[in-house]
mmCIF file of C-alpha atoms in Angstrom:
data_model
loop_
_atom_site.group_PDB
_atom_site.id
_atom_site.type_symbol
_atom_site.label_atom_id
_atom_site.label_comp_id
_atom_site.label_asym_id
_atom_site.label_seq_id
_atom_site.Cartn_x
_atom_site.Cartn_y
_atom_site.Cartn_z
ATOM 1 C CA MET A 1 -18.207 -25.887 -16.602
ATOM 2 C CA VAL A 2 -15.697 -23.240 -15.566
ATOM 3 C CA ASP A 3 -12.112 -24.126 -16.548
ATOM 4 C CA ILE A 4 -10.295 -22.924 -13.415
ATOM 5 C CA ASN A 5 -8.233 -24.956 -10.994
ATOM 6 C CA PRO A 6 -9.195 -23.799 -7.481
ATOM 7 C CA ASP A 7 -6.262 -23.228 -5.109
ATOM 8 C CA PHE A 8 -8.179 -23.043 -1.835
ATOM 9 C CA GLY A 9 -10.088 -25.332 0.492
ATOM 10 C CA PRO A 10 -13.426 -25.585 2.296
ATOM 11 C CA GLU A 11 -12.474 -23.144 5.084
ATOM 12 C CA GLU A 12 -11.815 -20.348 2.589
ATOM 13 C CA ILE A 13 -15.087 -21.132 0.801
ATOM 14 C CA ARG A 14 -17.101 -21.163 4.021
ATOM 15 C CA SER A 15 -15.546 -17.900 5.255
ATOM 16 C CA TYR A 16 -16.279 -16.224 1.922
ATOM 17 C CA LEU A 17 -19.886 -17.392 1.976
ATOM 18 C CA LYS A 18 -20.344 -16.096 5.535
ATOM 19 C CA VAL A 19 -19.117 -12.573 4.722
ATOM 20 C CA THR A 20 -21.242 -12.410 1.560
ATOM 21 C CA GLY A 21 -24.497 -13.252 3.336
ATOM 22 C CA TRP A 22 -24.861 -17.008 2.892
ATOM 23 C CA SER A 23 -25.832 -19.375 5.715
ATOM 24 C CA PRO A 24 -25.334 -23.139 6.130
ATOM 25 C CA VAL A 25 -28.515 -25.172 5.781
ATOM 26 C CA SER A 26 -27.419 -28.772 6.171
ATOM 27 C CA GLY A 27 -24.525 -31.085 5.493
ATOM 28 C CA GLY A 28 -21.855 -33.338 6.883
ATOM 29 C CA ASP A 29 -18.264 -34.384 6.355
ATOM 30 C CA VAL A 30 -18.554 -34.725 2.573
ATOM 31 C CA ALA A 31 -20.543 -31.639 1.562
ATOM 32 C CA GLU A 32 -22.689 -28.786 2.863
ATOM 33 C CA LEU A 33 -25.635 -26.872 1.462
ATOM 34 C CA TRP A 34 -25.618 -23.089 1.872
ATOM 35 C CA ASN A 35 -28.521 -20.714 1.308
ATOM 36 C CA LEU A 36 -28.650 -17.037 0.314
ATOM 37 C CA PRO A 37 -31.853 -15.436 1.631
ATOM 38 C CA GLY A 38 -33.855 -13.430 -0.865
ATOM 39 C CA PRO A 39 -36.515 -13.679 -3.560
ATOM 40 C CA ALA A 40 -34.541 -16.265 -5.561
ATOM 41 C CA GLU A 41 -33.646 -18.468 -2.551
ATOM 42 C CA GLU A 42 -30.283 -19.449 -4.006
ATOM 43 C CA VAL A 43 -28.677 -22.681 -2.758
ATOM 44 C CA VAL A 44 -25.119 -23.892 -3.441
ATOM 45 C CA LEU A 45 -23.248 -27.074 -2.589
ATOM 46 C CA VAL A 46 -19.863 -26.755 -0.847
ATOM 47 C CA PRO A 47 -17.531 -29.770 -1.181
ATOM 48 C CA MET A 48 -15.743 -30.493 2.095
ATOM 49 C CA LYS A 49 -13.191 -33.197 1.209
ATOM 50 C CA THR A 50 -10.169 -31.708 -0.542
ATOM 51 C CA GLY A 51 -8.812 -35.175 -1.233
ATOM 52 C CA ALA A 52 -11.978 -36.379 -2.957
ATOM 53 C CA PRO A 53 -11.598 -37.149 -6.692
ATOM 54 C CA ASP A 54 -14.398 -34.711 -7.594
ATOM 55 C CA PHE A 55 -13.407 -31.852 -5.254
ATOM 56 C CA ALA A 56 -12.032 -29.646 -8.046
ATOM 57 C CA LYS A 57 -15.022 -30.391 -10.275
ATOM 58 C CA ARG A 58 -17.549 -29.551 -7.531
ATOM 59 C CA THR A 59 -15.639 -26.386 -6.637
ATOM 60 C CA ARG A 60 -15.681 -25.213 -10.257
ATOM 61 C CA ILE A 61 -19.455 -25.719 -10.331
ATOM 62 C CA LEU A 62 -19.701 -23.694 -7.107
ATOM 63 C CA LEU A 63 -17.591 -20.879 -8.604
ATOM 64 C CA GLY A 64 -19.879 -20.754 -11.616
ATOM 65 C CA ASP A 65 -22.960 -20.548 -9.391
ATOM 66 C CA LEU A 66 -21.472 -17.755 -7.255
ATOM 67 C CA ALA A 67 -20.342 -15.808 -10.341
ATOM 68 C CA ARG A 68 -23.883 -15.983 -11.712
ATOM 69 C CA VAL A 69 -25.481 -14.886 -8.439
ATOM 70 C CA GLU A 70 -23.001 -12.023 -7.957
ATOM 71 C CA SER A 71 -22.889 -11.000 -11.652
ATOM 72 C CA GLN A 72 -19.109 -11.308 -11.536
ATOM 73 C CA GLU A 73 -16.435 -12.956 -13.631
ATOM 74 C CA VAL A 74 -15.578 -16.441 -12.396
ATOM 75 C CA GLN A 75 -11.917 -15.466 -12.015
ATOM 76 C CA THR A 76 -12.935 -12.520 -9.826
ATOM 77 C CA VAL A 77 -14.890 -14.805 -7.478
ATOM 78 C CA HIS A 78 -12.038 -17.333 -7.445
ATOM 79 C CA ASP A 79 -9.496 -14.658 -6.498
ATOM 80 C CA ALA A 80 -11.783 -13.263 -3.777
ATOM 81 C CA ILE A 81 -12.092 -16.692 -2.152
ATOM 82 C CA ALA A 82 -8.386 -17.490 -2.554
ATOM 83 C CA THR A 83 -7.418 -14.250 -0.745
ATOM 84 C CA ILE A 84 -10.153 -14.260 1.912
ATOM 85 C CA TYR A 85 -7.500 -14.528 4.664
ATOM 86 C CA HIS A 86 -5.133 -12.095 2.948
ATOM 87 C CA ASP A 87 -4.668 -8.371 2.437
ATOM 88 C CA VAL A 88 -3.924 -7.341 -1.146
ATOM 89 C CA THR A 89 -1.964 -4.148 -1.754
ATOM 90 C CA ASP A 90 -2.186 -2.970 -5.369
ATOM 91 C CA LEU A 91 0.652 -0.849 -6.767
ATOM 92 C CA ARG A 92 -0.601 0.919 -9.890
ATOM 93 C CA ALA A 93 1.810 2.802 -12.144
ATOM 94 C CA SER A 94 0.165 5.170 -14.616
ATOM 95 C CA HIS A 95 0.970 7.776 -17.222
ATOM 96 C CA PRO A 96 -1.333 9.671 -19.613
ATOM 97 C CA SER A 97 0.576 8.332 -22.625
ATOM 98 C CA LEU A 98 0.058 4.702 -21.640
ATOM 99 C CA SER A 99 -3.058 3.200 -23.177
ATOM 100 C CA ASP A 100 -2.420 -0.507 -23.660
ATOM 101 C CA GLY A 101 -1.883 -1.567 -20.054
ATOM 102 C CA SER A 102 1.874 -1.963 -20.471
ATOM 103 C CA ILE A 103 4.904 0.027 -19.333
ATOM 104 C CA PRO A 104 8.570 0.039 -20.451
ATOM 105 C CA LEU A 105 10.791 -2.705 -19.055
ATOM 106 C CA HIS A 106 12.895 -0.328 -16.927
ATOM 107 C CA SER A 107 9.811 1.216 -15.309
ATOM 108 C CA GLY A 108 8.331 -2.206 -14.650
ATOM 109 C CA TYR A 109 11.586 -3.321 -13.072
ATOM 110 C CA GLU A 110 11.600 -0.294 -10.757
ATOM 111 C CA LEU A 111 7.971 -0.986 -9.796
ATOM 112 C CA PHE A 112 8.745 -4.567 -8.763
ATOM 113 C CA VAL A 113 11.909 -3.566 -6.905
ATOM 114 C CA SER A 114 10.064 -0.757 -5.152
ATOM 115 C CA ALA A 115 7.339 -3.177 -4.075
ATOM 116 C CA LYS A 116 10.069 -5.050 -2.191
ATOM 117 C CA ARG A 117 11.603 -1.832 -0.810
ATOM 118 C CA LEU A 118 8.247 -0.522 0.415
ATOM 119 C CA ARG A 119 7.504 -3.796 2.142
ATOM 120 C CA VAL A 120 10.899 -4.135 3.835
ATOM 121 C CA ALA A 121 10.921 -0.491 4.981
ATOM 122 C CA SER A 122 7.413 -0.918 6.419
ATOM 123 C CA ALA A 123 8.448 -4.136 8.172
ATOM 124 C CA ALA A 124 11.452 -2.379 9.722
ATOM 125 C CA ALA A 125 9.214 0.436 11.005
ATOM 126 C CA THR A 126 6.831 -2.157 12.433
ATOM 127 C CA ILE A 127 9.690 -3.401 14.615
ATOM 128 C CA ARG A 128 11.132 -0.021 15.545
ATOM 129 C CA ARG A 129 10.453 3.572 14.582
ATOM 130 C CA GLN A 130 13.559 5.109 13.027
ATOM 131 C CA GLY A 131 14.103 7.903 10.510
ATOM 132 C CA HIS A 132 16.908 6.149 8.643
ATOM 133 C CA PHE A 133 17.888 2.472 8.838
ATOM 134 C CA ARG A 134 21.541 1.852 8.143
ATOM 135 C CA ASN A 135 20.820 -1.835 8.597
ATOM 136 C CA PHE A 136 17.381 -3.397 8.433
ATOM 137 C CA PRO A 137 16.431 -5.893 11.139
ATOM 138 C CA THR A 138 16.663 -9.469 9.874
ATOM 139 C CA ARG A 139 12.934 -9.924 10.461
ATOM 140 C CA ALA A 140 12.256 -6.996 8.122
ATOM 141 C CA ARG A 141 14.493 -8.353 5.353
ATOM 142 C CA ASP A 142 12.719 -11.702 5.613
ATOM 143 C CA GLN A 143 9.384 -10.009 4.904
ATOM 144 C CA ALA A 144 10.155 -9.765 1.186
ATOM 145 C CA LYS A 145 10.603 -13.554 1.102
ATOM 146 C CA GLU A 146 7.297 -14.266 2.811
ATOM 147 C CA VAL A 147 4.745 -12.096 1.011
ATOM 148 C CA ARG A 148 3.623 -13.058 -2.482
ATOM 149 C CA LEU A 149 3.083 -11.201 -5.744
ATOM 150 C CA GLY A 150 -0.130 -11.819 -7.633
ATOM 151 C CA GLN A 151 -0.500 -11.787 -11.404
ATOM 152 C CA THR A 152 -0.008 -8.325 -12.885
ATOM 153 C CA ARG A 153 -3.337 -6.825 -13.914
ATOM 154 C CA ARG A 154 -4.317 -4.431 -16.663
ATOM 155 C CA GLY A 155 -5.329 -0.935 -15.635
ATOM 156 C CA SER A 156 -2.254 1.017 -16.595
ATOM 157 C CA TYR A 157 0.005 -1.456 -14.781
ATOM 158 C CA ILE A 158 -0.943 -3.066 -11.492
ATOM 159 C CA VAL A 159 1.240 -5.272 -9.290
ATOM 160 C CA PRO A 160 -0.584 -6.909 -6.338
ATOM 161 C CA ILE A 161 1.293 -7.688 -3.102
ATOM 162 C CA ILE A 162 -0.488 -10.500 -1.240
ATOM 163 C CA SER A 163 0.127 -10.798 2.505
ATOM 164 C CA GLN A 164 -1.505 -12.733 5.321
ATOM 165 C CA ALA A 165 -4.165 -11.033 7.420
ATOM 166 C CA ARG A 166 -5.015 -13.812 9.858
ATOM 167 C CA SER A 167 -5.604 -17.546 10.027
ATOM 168 C CA SER A 168 -8.961 -19.252 9.677
ATOM 169 C CA GLU A 169 -9.054 -19.827 13.437
ATOM 170 C CA ASP A 170 -9.852 -17.303 16.144
ATOM 171 C CA VAL A 171 -6.636 -15.531 17.067
ATOM 172 C CA TYR A 172 -6.678 -15.431 20.861
ATOM 173 C CA SER A 173 -9.084 -16.281 23.667
ATOM 174 C CA PRO A 174 -9.971 -14.341 26.844
ATOM 175 C CA ARG A 175 -7.338 -14.617 29.590
ATOM 176 C CA GLN A 176 -4.833 -16.088 27.147
ATOM 177 C CA ASP A 177 -1.749 -17.204 29.090
ATOM 178 C CA HIS A 178 0.701 -17.530 26.199
ATOM 179 C CA ILE A 179 1.215 -16.498 22.605
ATOM 180 C CA ASP A 180 1.296 -18.767 19.577
ATOM 181 C CA VAL A 181 4.440 -18.012 17.579
ATOM 182 C CA GLN A 182 2.790 -19.187 14.339
ATOM 183 C CA VAL A 183 -0.180 -16.898 14.926
ATOM 184 C CA GLU A 184 2.203 -14.020 15.632
ATOM 185 C CA GLU A 185 4.014 -14.691 12.352
ATOM 186 C CA THR A 186 0.694 -14.370 10.525
ATOM 187 C CA LEU A 187 -0.278 -11.221 12.412
ATOM 188 C CA PHE A 188 3.111 -9.647 11.667
ATOM 189 C CA ASP A 189 2.182 -9.514 7.984
ATOM 190 C CA ARG A 190 -1.041 -7.641 8.804
ATOM 191 C CA ARG A 191 0.893 -5.273 11.090
ATOM 192 C CA VAL A 192 3.383 -4.495 8.310
ATOM 193 C CA THR A 193 0.560 -3.703 5.866
ATOM 194 C CA ALA A 194 -1.072 -1.432 8.455
ATOM 195 C CA THR A 195 2.239 0.380 9.060
ATOM 196 C CA MET A 196 2.733 0.802 5.319
ATOM 197 C CA SER A 197 -0.772 2.208 4.855
ATOM 198 C CA ARG A 198 -0.495 4.703 7.713
ATOM 199 C CA ALA A 199 3.002 5.822 6.721
ATOM 200 C CA LEU A 200 2.045 6.390 3.089
ATOM 201 C CA GLY A 201 -1.069 8.253 4.244
ATOM 202 C CA VAL A 202 1.064 10.601 6.348
ATOM 203 C CA LEU A 203 3.427 11.169 3.417
ATOM 204 C CA GLU A 204 0.516 11.900 1.080
ATOM 205 C CA ASP A 205 -0.880 14.431 3.565
ATOM 206 C CA MET A 206 2.475 16.205 3.790
ATOM 207 C CA ALA A 207 2.914 16.167 0.006
ATOM 208 C CA SER A 208 -0.568 17.582 -0.672
ATOM 209 C CA ALA A 209 -0.413 20.347 1.945
ATOM 210 C CA GLU A 210 -0.154 23.950 0.734
ATOM 211 C CA ARG A 211 3.033 24.485 2.721
ATOM 212 C CA GLU A 212 6.286 22.702 3.340
ATOM 213 C CA PRO A 213 6.210 20.165 6.187
ATOM 214 C CA THR A 214 7.889 21.467 9.313
ATOM 215 C CA PRO A 215 10.825 19.677 10.981
ATOM 216 C CA SER A 216 8.491 18.816 13.851
ATOM 217 C CA GLU A 217 5.951 17.213 11.493
ATOM 218 C CA ILE A 218 8.685 15.211 9.819
ATOM 219 C CA SER A 219 9.931 13.981 13.198
ATOM 220 C CA ASP A 220 6.365 13.062 14.182
ATOM 221 C CA SER A 221 5.946 11.113 10.926
ATOM 222 C CA ILE A 222 8.616 8.655 12.080
ATOM 223 C CA ARG A 223 6.217 7.492 14.794
ATOM 224 C CA GLU A 224 3.751 6.548 12.026
ATOM 225 C CA GLY A 225 6.342 4.468 10.167
ATOM 226 C CA VAL A 226 7.782 7.007 7.707
ATOM 227 C CA SER A 227 11.488 6.529 6.992
ATOM 228 C CA TYR A 228 14.151 7.600 4.518
ATOM 229 C CA GLU A 229 13.975 4.153 2.923
ATOM 230 C CA LEU A 230 10.197 4.340 2.448
ATOM 231 C CA CYS A 231 10.531 7.735 0.740
ATOM 232 C CA GLN A 232 13.266 6.452 -1.545
ATOM 233 C CA ALA A 233 11.163 3.454 -2.586
ATOM 234 C CA LEU A 234 8.435 5.831 -3.768
ATOM 235 C CA ALA A 235 10.829 8.180 -5.521
ATOM 236 C CA LYS A 236 12.518 5.382 -7.467
ATOM 237 C CA VAL A 237 9.239 4.557 -9.251
ATOM 238 C CA VAL A 238 7.814 7.985 -9.955
ATOM 239 C CA SER A 239 11.155 9.471 -11.016
ATOM 240 C CA THR A 240 11.256 7.164 -14.053
ATOM 241 C CA ASP A 241 10.212 8.872 -17.304
ATOM 242 C CA SER A 242 7.446 6.388 -18.054
ATOM 243 C CA VAL A 243 5.569 6.632 -14.737
ATOM 244 C CA GLY A 244 3.522 9.758 -14.121
ATOM 245 C CA ALA A 245 1.996 8.619 -10.829
ATOM 246 C CA LEU A 246 1.993 5.725 -8.406
ATOM 247 C CA GLU A 247 -1.271 4.747 -6.744
ATOM 248 C CA VAL A 248 -1.270 2.309 -3.823
ATOM 249 C CA SER A 249 -4.615 0.830 -2.788
ATOM 250 C CA PHE A 250 -5.239 -1.415 0.203
ATOM 251 C CA ASN A 251 -7.798 -4.197 -0.152
ATOM 252 C CA TRP A 252 -8.163 -5.527 3.371
ATOM 253 C CA SER A 253 -9.178 -9.107 4.063
ATOM 254 C CA ARG A 254 -12.939 -9.428 4.452
ATOM 255 C CA VAL A 255 -12.557 -11.615 7.551
ATOM 256 C CA ALA A 256 -10.360 -9.081 9.401
ATOM 257 C CA ALA A 257 -11.632 -5.526 9.822
ATOM 258 C CA PRO A 258 -9.490 -2.745 8.284
ATOM 259 C CA PRO A 259 -7.118 -1.138 10.803
ATOM 260 C CA PRO A 260 -8.575 2.190 11.958
ATOM 261 C CA GLY A 261 -6.944 5.307 10.610
ATOM 262 C CA THR A 262 -5.603 3.689 7.447
ATOM 263 C CA PRO A 263 -6.413 5.252 4.053
ATOM 264 C CA PRO A 264 -7.932 2.942 1.410
ATOM 265 C CA ARG A 265 -5.662 4.435 -1.259
ATOM 266 C CA VAL A 266 -2.865 6.960 -1.702
ATOM 267 C CA GLU A 267 -1.350 8.511 -4.809
ATOM 268 C CA PHE A 268 1.961 10.203 -5.558
ATOM 269 C CA ASN A 269 2.729 12.156 -8.735
ATOM 270 C CA SER A 270 5.953 13.960 -9.655
ATOM 271 C CA ASP A 271 4.984 17.094 -7.692
ATOM 272 C CA ALA A 272 4.295 14.999 -4.588
ATOM 273 C CA ILE A 273 7.613 13.192 -4.995
ATOM 274 C CA ASP A 274 9.438 16.552 -4.917
ATOM 275 C CA ILE A 275 8.104 16.978 -1.363
ATOM 276 C CA VAL A 276 8.844 13.349 -0.503
ATOM 277 C CA ASP A 277 12.446 13.858 -1.627
ATOM 278 C CA ARG A 278 12.821 16.861 0.670
ATOM 279 C CA VAL A 279 11.321 14.891 3.555
ATOM 280 C CA SER A 280 13.699 12.019 2.901
ATOM 281 C CA GLU A 281 16.728 14.313 3.023
ATOM 282 C CA GLN A 282 15.784 15.385 6.539
ATOM 283 C CA LEU A 283 15.040 11.801 7.582
ATOM 284 C CA LYS A 284 18.457 10.682 6.352
ATOM 285 C CA THR A 285 20.056 12.412 9.329
ATOM 286 C CA LYS A 286 17.717 10.824 11.894
ATOM 287 C CA ILE A 287 19.514 7.524 12.411
ATOM 288 C CA TYR A 288 19.002 7.070 16.123
ATOM 289 C CA THR A 289 16.392 4.601 17.295
ATOM 290 C CA SER A 290 13.557 6.529 18.905
ATOM 291 C CA GLU A 291 11.155 3.716 19.753
ATOM 292 C CA HIS A 292 10.986 -0.044 19.748
ATOM 293 C CA VAL A 293 7.592 -1.619 19.091
ATOM 294 C CA ILE A 294 6.386 -4.957 20.474
ATOM 295 C CA TYR A 295 3.129 -6.835 19.946
ATOM 296 C CA GLY A 296 1.681 -9.686 21.955
ATOM 297 C CA VAL A 297 -0.727 -10.659 24.708
ATOM 298 C CA VAL A 298 -0.879 -9.632 28.361
ATOM 299 C CA THR A 299 -0.075 -12.698 30.450
ATOM 300 C CA ASP A 300 0.855 -11.228 33.846
ATOM 301 C CA LEU A 301 -0.725 -8.492 35.978
ATOM 302 C CA SER A 302 0.403 -7.285 39.390
ATOM 303 C CA ARG A 303 -0.678 -4.217 41.346
ATOM 304 C CA HIS A 304 -1.253 -3.217 44.956
ATOM 305 C CA PRO A 305 -4.505 -1.260 45.526
ATOM 306 C CA GLN A 306 -2.648 1.794 46.842
ATOM 307 C CA ASP A 307 -0.167 1.986 43.938
ATOM 308 C CA GLU A 308 -0.555 4.458 41.071
ATOM 309 C CA SER A 309 1.002 2.028 38.607
ATOM 310 C CA GLY A 310 1.031 -1.691 37.982
ATOM 311 C CA ARG A 311 3.482 -4.259 36.682
ATOM 312 C CA VAL A 312 2.509 -5.970 33.429
ATOM 313 C CA GLY A 313 4.076 -8.849 31.521
ATOM 314 C CA VAL A 314 3.489 -8.941 27.756
ATOM 315 C CA GLN A 315 4.452 -12.112 25.960
ATOM 316 C CA THR A 316 5.838 -11.241 22.529
ATOM 317 C CA VAL A 317 8.169 -12.564 19.840
ATOM 318 C CA ILE A 318 11.767 -11.318 19.820
ATOM 319 C CA LYS A 319 14.054 -12.775 17.156
ATOM 320 C CA ARG A 320 11.328 -15.326 16.392
ATOM 321 C CA ARG A 321 11.298 -16.642 19.970
ATOM 322 C CA SER A 322 8.703 -16.129 22.667
ATOM 323 C CA ARG A 323 9.785 -13.679 25.397
ATOM 324 C CA THR A 324 7.972 -11.925 28.229
ATOM 325 C CA VAL A 325 8.643 -8.189 28.381
ATOM 326 C CA TRP A 326 7.974 -6.506 31.728
ATOM 327 C CA MET A 327 6.781 -2.928 32.052
ATOM 328 C CA ASP A 328 5.367 -0.567 34.672
ATOM 329 C CA LEU A 329 2.170 1.118 33.483
ATOM 330 C CA PRO A 330 0.303 4.107 34.912
ATOM 331 C CA ASP A 331 -3.294 3.719 36.053
ATOM 332 C CA SER A 332 -5.097 4.230 32.731
ATOM 333 C CA ASP A 333 -2.737 1.995 30.770
ATOM 334 C CA TYR A 334 -2.873 -0.660 33.477
ATOM 335 C CA HIS A 335 -6.681 -0.741 33.221
ATOM 336 C CA ALA A 336 -6.317 -1.099 29.438
ATOM 337 C CA ALA A 337 -3.959 -4.037 30.013
ATOM 338 C CA VAL A 338 -6.502 -5.692 32.331
ATOM 339 C CA ARG A 339 -9.256 -5.318 29.738
ATOM 340 C CA CYS A 340 -7.054 -6.697 26.951
ATOM 341 C CA HIS A 341 -6.083 -9.653 29.142
ATOM 342 C CA ASP A 342 -9.678 -10.413 30.103
ATOM 343 C CA ASP A 343 -10.952 -10.159 26.516
ATOM 344 C CA GLY A 344 -8.051 -11.831 24.709
ATOM 345 C CA ILE A 345 -7.106 -8.651 22.829
ATOM 346 C CA PRO A 346 -3.537 -8.411 21.447
ATOM 347 C CA VAL A 347 -1.641 -5.282 22.521
ATOM 348 C CA ARG A 348 1.036 -2.982 21.171
ATOM 349 C CA ALA A 349 3.642 -1.242 23.331
ATOM 350 C CA ARG A 350 6.122 1.414 22.214
ATOM 351 C CA GLY A 351 9.211 2.562 24.073
ATOM 352 C CA LYS A 352 12.806 1.723 24.910
ATOM 353 C CA LEU A 353 13.384 -2.031 25.027
ATOM 354 C CA THR A 354 16.241 -3.729 26.866
ATOM 355 C CA SER A 355 16.469 -7.449 26.160
ATOM 356 C CA PRO A 356 19.762 -8.894 27.423
ATOM 357 C CA PRO A 357 20.473 -12.510 26.382
ATOM 358 C CA GLY A 358 19.395 -14.771 29.209
ATOM 359 C CA GLY A 359 18.138 -11.812 31.232
ATOM 360 C CA GLN A 360 14.755 -10.272 31.875
ATOM 361 C CA ALA A 361 13.394 -8.144 29.026
ATOM 362 C CA ARG A 362 12.025 -4.757 30.077
ATOM 363 C CA MET A 363 10.456 -1.790 28.342
ATOM 364 C CA SER A 364 10.213 1.836 29.387
ATOM 365 C CA VAL A 365 6.829 2.513 27.821
ATOM 366 C CA ILE A 366 5.902 5.582 25.751
ATOM 367 C CA GLY A 367 2.602 4.245 24.419
ATOM 368 C CA PHE A 368 0.442 1.236 25.278
ATOM 369 C CA GLY A 369 -2.945 -0.067 24.125
ATOM 370 C CA PRO A 370 -4.848 -2.588 21.971
ATOM 371 C CA ASP A 371 -3.005 -3.463 18.775
ATOM 372 C CA PRO A 372 -4.439 -1.000 16.214
ATOM 373 C CA SER A 373 -3.362 -3.155 13.266
ATOM 374 C CA LEU A 374 -6.096 -5.732 13.833
ATOM 375 C CA GLY A 375 -9.116 -3.509 13.270
ATOM 376 C CA SER A 376 -12.428 -3.279 15.068
ATOM 377 C CA ASP A 377 -12.619 -7.072 15.512
ATOM 378 C CA TYR A 378 -10.791 -6.316 18.766
#
């Protein structure tokens, strides 16, 4: 029997089986039988009672069966099930002279610290787009306390950042009339990972171009989540003598589609960091807030047939409390809001936000549409 202590429950197991082609055959409250169609007609037993004395034993048997069917290591299958509702971002530090999967202590320290810096900078840009943050929003600083680090893996030196992608339940229903703050907390993690992926992709594009990025391109990169702090987090790792390159790969949860427009991996070597440093110097002067960003669900719609715009209320989370933000949207955006409301699709709005204590929150909108962080599921 496999000597692994499973740290997940039946919902993770069932979700993993669904996305890998298995189907339930029969079962009840205690256990279920699942079948994998094919010549071998594989069948596995899924224990359903986490409190049962033999739950761990039955789960280890299941892991062994799945590892055999998939021709994988048992630990690999275990980790895939344990992170089925999570995104895993791998930070890989490499250098041609490193051959034993280890790096010097100072370089390893910078890699771990930069993992935190990358995450916090991406969280700040998820809340508002700004070239240089003199002070991070509290919600962004909290992000480093909420994501987890996995075990370091061999392969030069790999540090996995584990963040939530979504819960096991459906997120929102059609014509949703309120948000769930707990659901929004989960989705915030996915939104931060999406911001980080897009921002690093933009930086990689600028660093690999055959010409220097223009001031206009650097200003436009802020809208994608690039900031002085993000650039500095990258530079701190690659500037160490023992790291020749930093590769960041994004392993998106298999139960939540990858956000469109996000690269699966990016890489920065010392030449790329020279460009990143020059970008960061220009971003350091751009301290003024250009856009706030809110996420939520459309709960209110109001428009007269003759009007060219409509009034929309989006319920969101501001300072960890539910608030309705009101905005006037032109015809095309208003129709998008109606569709998102009718289908239960979360939205994202960008613009200037005014949210006086005790008063009505309003946004002058620059961009509005379905939340792109949540992938094609929506």
